[in-house]
Amino acid sequence: MRLAVALLAGLGGFAALVILVAFLQRSFFAIRQLAFLLYVAALAAALRIYALFAVDHTQEARALLSWTLLFLGFATVLRILALVIFDIHLRGRKGMKLPPLLPSVAMFLVYTVVAFITLKVTFPGFDITPLLATSAITSLVLGLALQPILANFFAGLVISLERPFRLNDWIKVGDQEGRVVAITWRTTHLRTRDNDNLVIPNSKMAEERVLNYFYPHPMHLQRVKVAVDPKHPPYRVRRALLDCAAGVPGTVDKPSAEVYVLDFEASSVVYELRVYIDDVAHSPRISSDLRARIWEELRRGGISLSYPTSIVELAPRERGRPAEPAAAGAPVQSRLYVAEGAERGRTLELNGTAAIVGRSRSCALALSDSNASKEHLRIEWTPEGFVMTDLGSSFGTRVNGQAASRTLLKPLDRIGIGDTVLIFESDVR
């Protein structure tokens, strides 16, 4: 009868303390962190209650109580050490995102080893070999049964330690890409552009090639290809494309945009506009905005896009008397295009009348370049063609990089005035 009362008192005290700890850990963070230690303390209290009532089994109860208290002391020190390592050092100072299961599994293994050691110390005659053998066999069976889960767990551990990607990084895994929203002990969660949640096992993440668009910097190079009619000179197309990149939401100013001539095809010249964007997640929207601006800017500049079409022209038969040829010595349709400088993009049409270029507002082409004289140069038509004459400017004039005072201009000649570059365009073939 006394033994039954002792058992009931011990079990009742243990159950009451366990229920109290379970209730308190819902509201207090400190209780949740020390829950296991409190359960062990509840066991020690239950053994103490049992020893008070069980007079005939006091020696066994005291031995178990001694082991429980010894285990509780070691476990308390180890738990405090785990809090310092996992929560304060790795998570707080290093900023590492550890898998939630890692601290729990690590502490479970440590507690198991400490439990065996304290049992051997408290009960010297107790043989723990059968327990170790049973634990080894159980671990082997569980390891084979839980092999996929363990593979994901250790892959998640490696990802957390190496940190090939972090939360909010935009990554590509195989043919799938998205923003990293969660890294658990078993899976990695990506939020795609369609706002769907993609769950990938960590073992697959370890096997696949992962492209991280946010490392070492979230800036990403965006490329837009444009096919243009080959009749338009590259400097005009390049200037128009560079103007398209300015001010598009999501693009950055530094590094600045660049334009490359990629290829010469049968009916087009292929250009590539390269701009840097601040978030690859907005890549489709930025590409759409750039293409819309390219269409508008090229249309405004009289530059036509090229499409993969085939055109068959049938020359009509000549009827009646042929048209009379143009008068000999008539000026060829020509123009000056400002390729570089403050007035870049402007065009001056040339005809038989002499055109003055300089800093004065009365000039046919007025420049704001500080190295330009008030009346810097004159371009006029002669029987030989258009001739450029320097009007005694202070800093001189360059034609194709060479100083010149009077030069017969040829198509695509570059005229330099300070930092301004003019290109002579002519329709002569």
mmCIF file of C-alpha atoms in Angstrom, residues 329-332 351-352 379-389 406-409:
data_model
loop_
_atom_site.group_PDB
_atom_site.id
_atom_site.type_symbol
_atom_site.label_atom_id
_atom_site.label_comp_id
_atom_site.label_asym_id
_atom_site.label_seq_id
_atom_site.Cartn_x
_atom_site.Cartn_y
_atom_site.Cartn_z
ATOM 1 C CA GLY A 329 27.344 70.660 -111.068
ATOM 2 C CA ALA A 330 24.207 70.573 -108.916
ATOM 3 C CA PRO A 331 24.950 69.989 -105.205
ATOM 4 C CA VAL A 332 24.473 66.450 -103.904
ATOM 5 C CA ASN A 351 22.632 72.809 -100.053
ATOM 6 C CA GLY A 352 24.263 75.223 -102.454
ATOM 7 C CA ILE A 379 31.097 74.487 -95.644
ATOM 8 C CA GLU A 380 30.216 75.396 -99.214
ATOM 9 C CA TRP A 381 29.526 73.687 -102.499
ATOM 10 C CA THR A 382 32.140 73.821 -105.286
ATOM 11 C CA PRO A 383 32.360 72.010 -108.640
ATOM 12 C CA GLU A 384 34.612 69.446 -106.892
ATOM 13 C CA GLY A 385 32.118 68.898 -104.055
ATOM 14 C CA PHE A 386 31.529 70.224 -100.536
ATOM 15 C CA VAL A 387 34.606 71.944 -99.117
ATOM 16 C CA MET A 388 35.292 72.684 -95.440
ATOM 17 C CA THR A 389 37.275 75.875 -94.732
ATOM 18 C CA ARG A 406 40.684 73.572 -96.157
ATOM 19 C CA THR A 407 39.531 70.073 -97.115
ATOM 20 C CA LEU A 408 37.354 68.494 -99.762
ATOM 21 C CA LEU A 409 34.876 66.462 -97.740
#
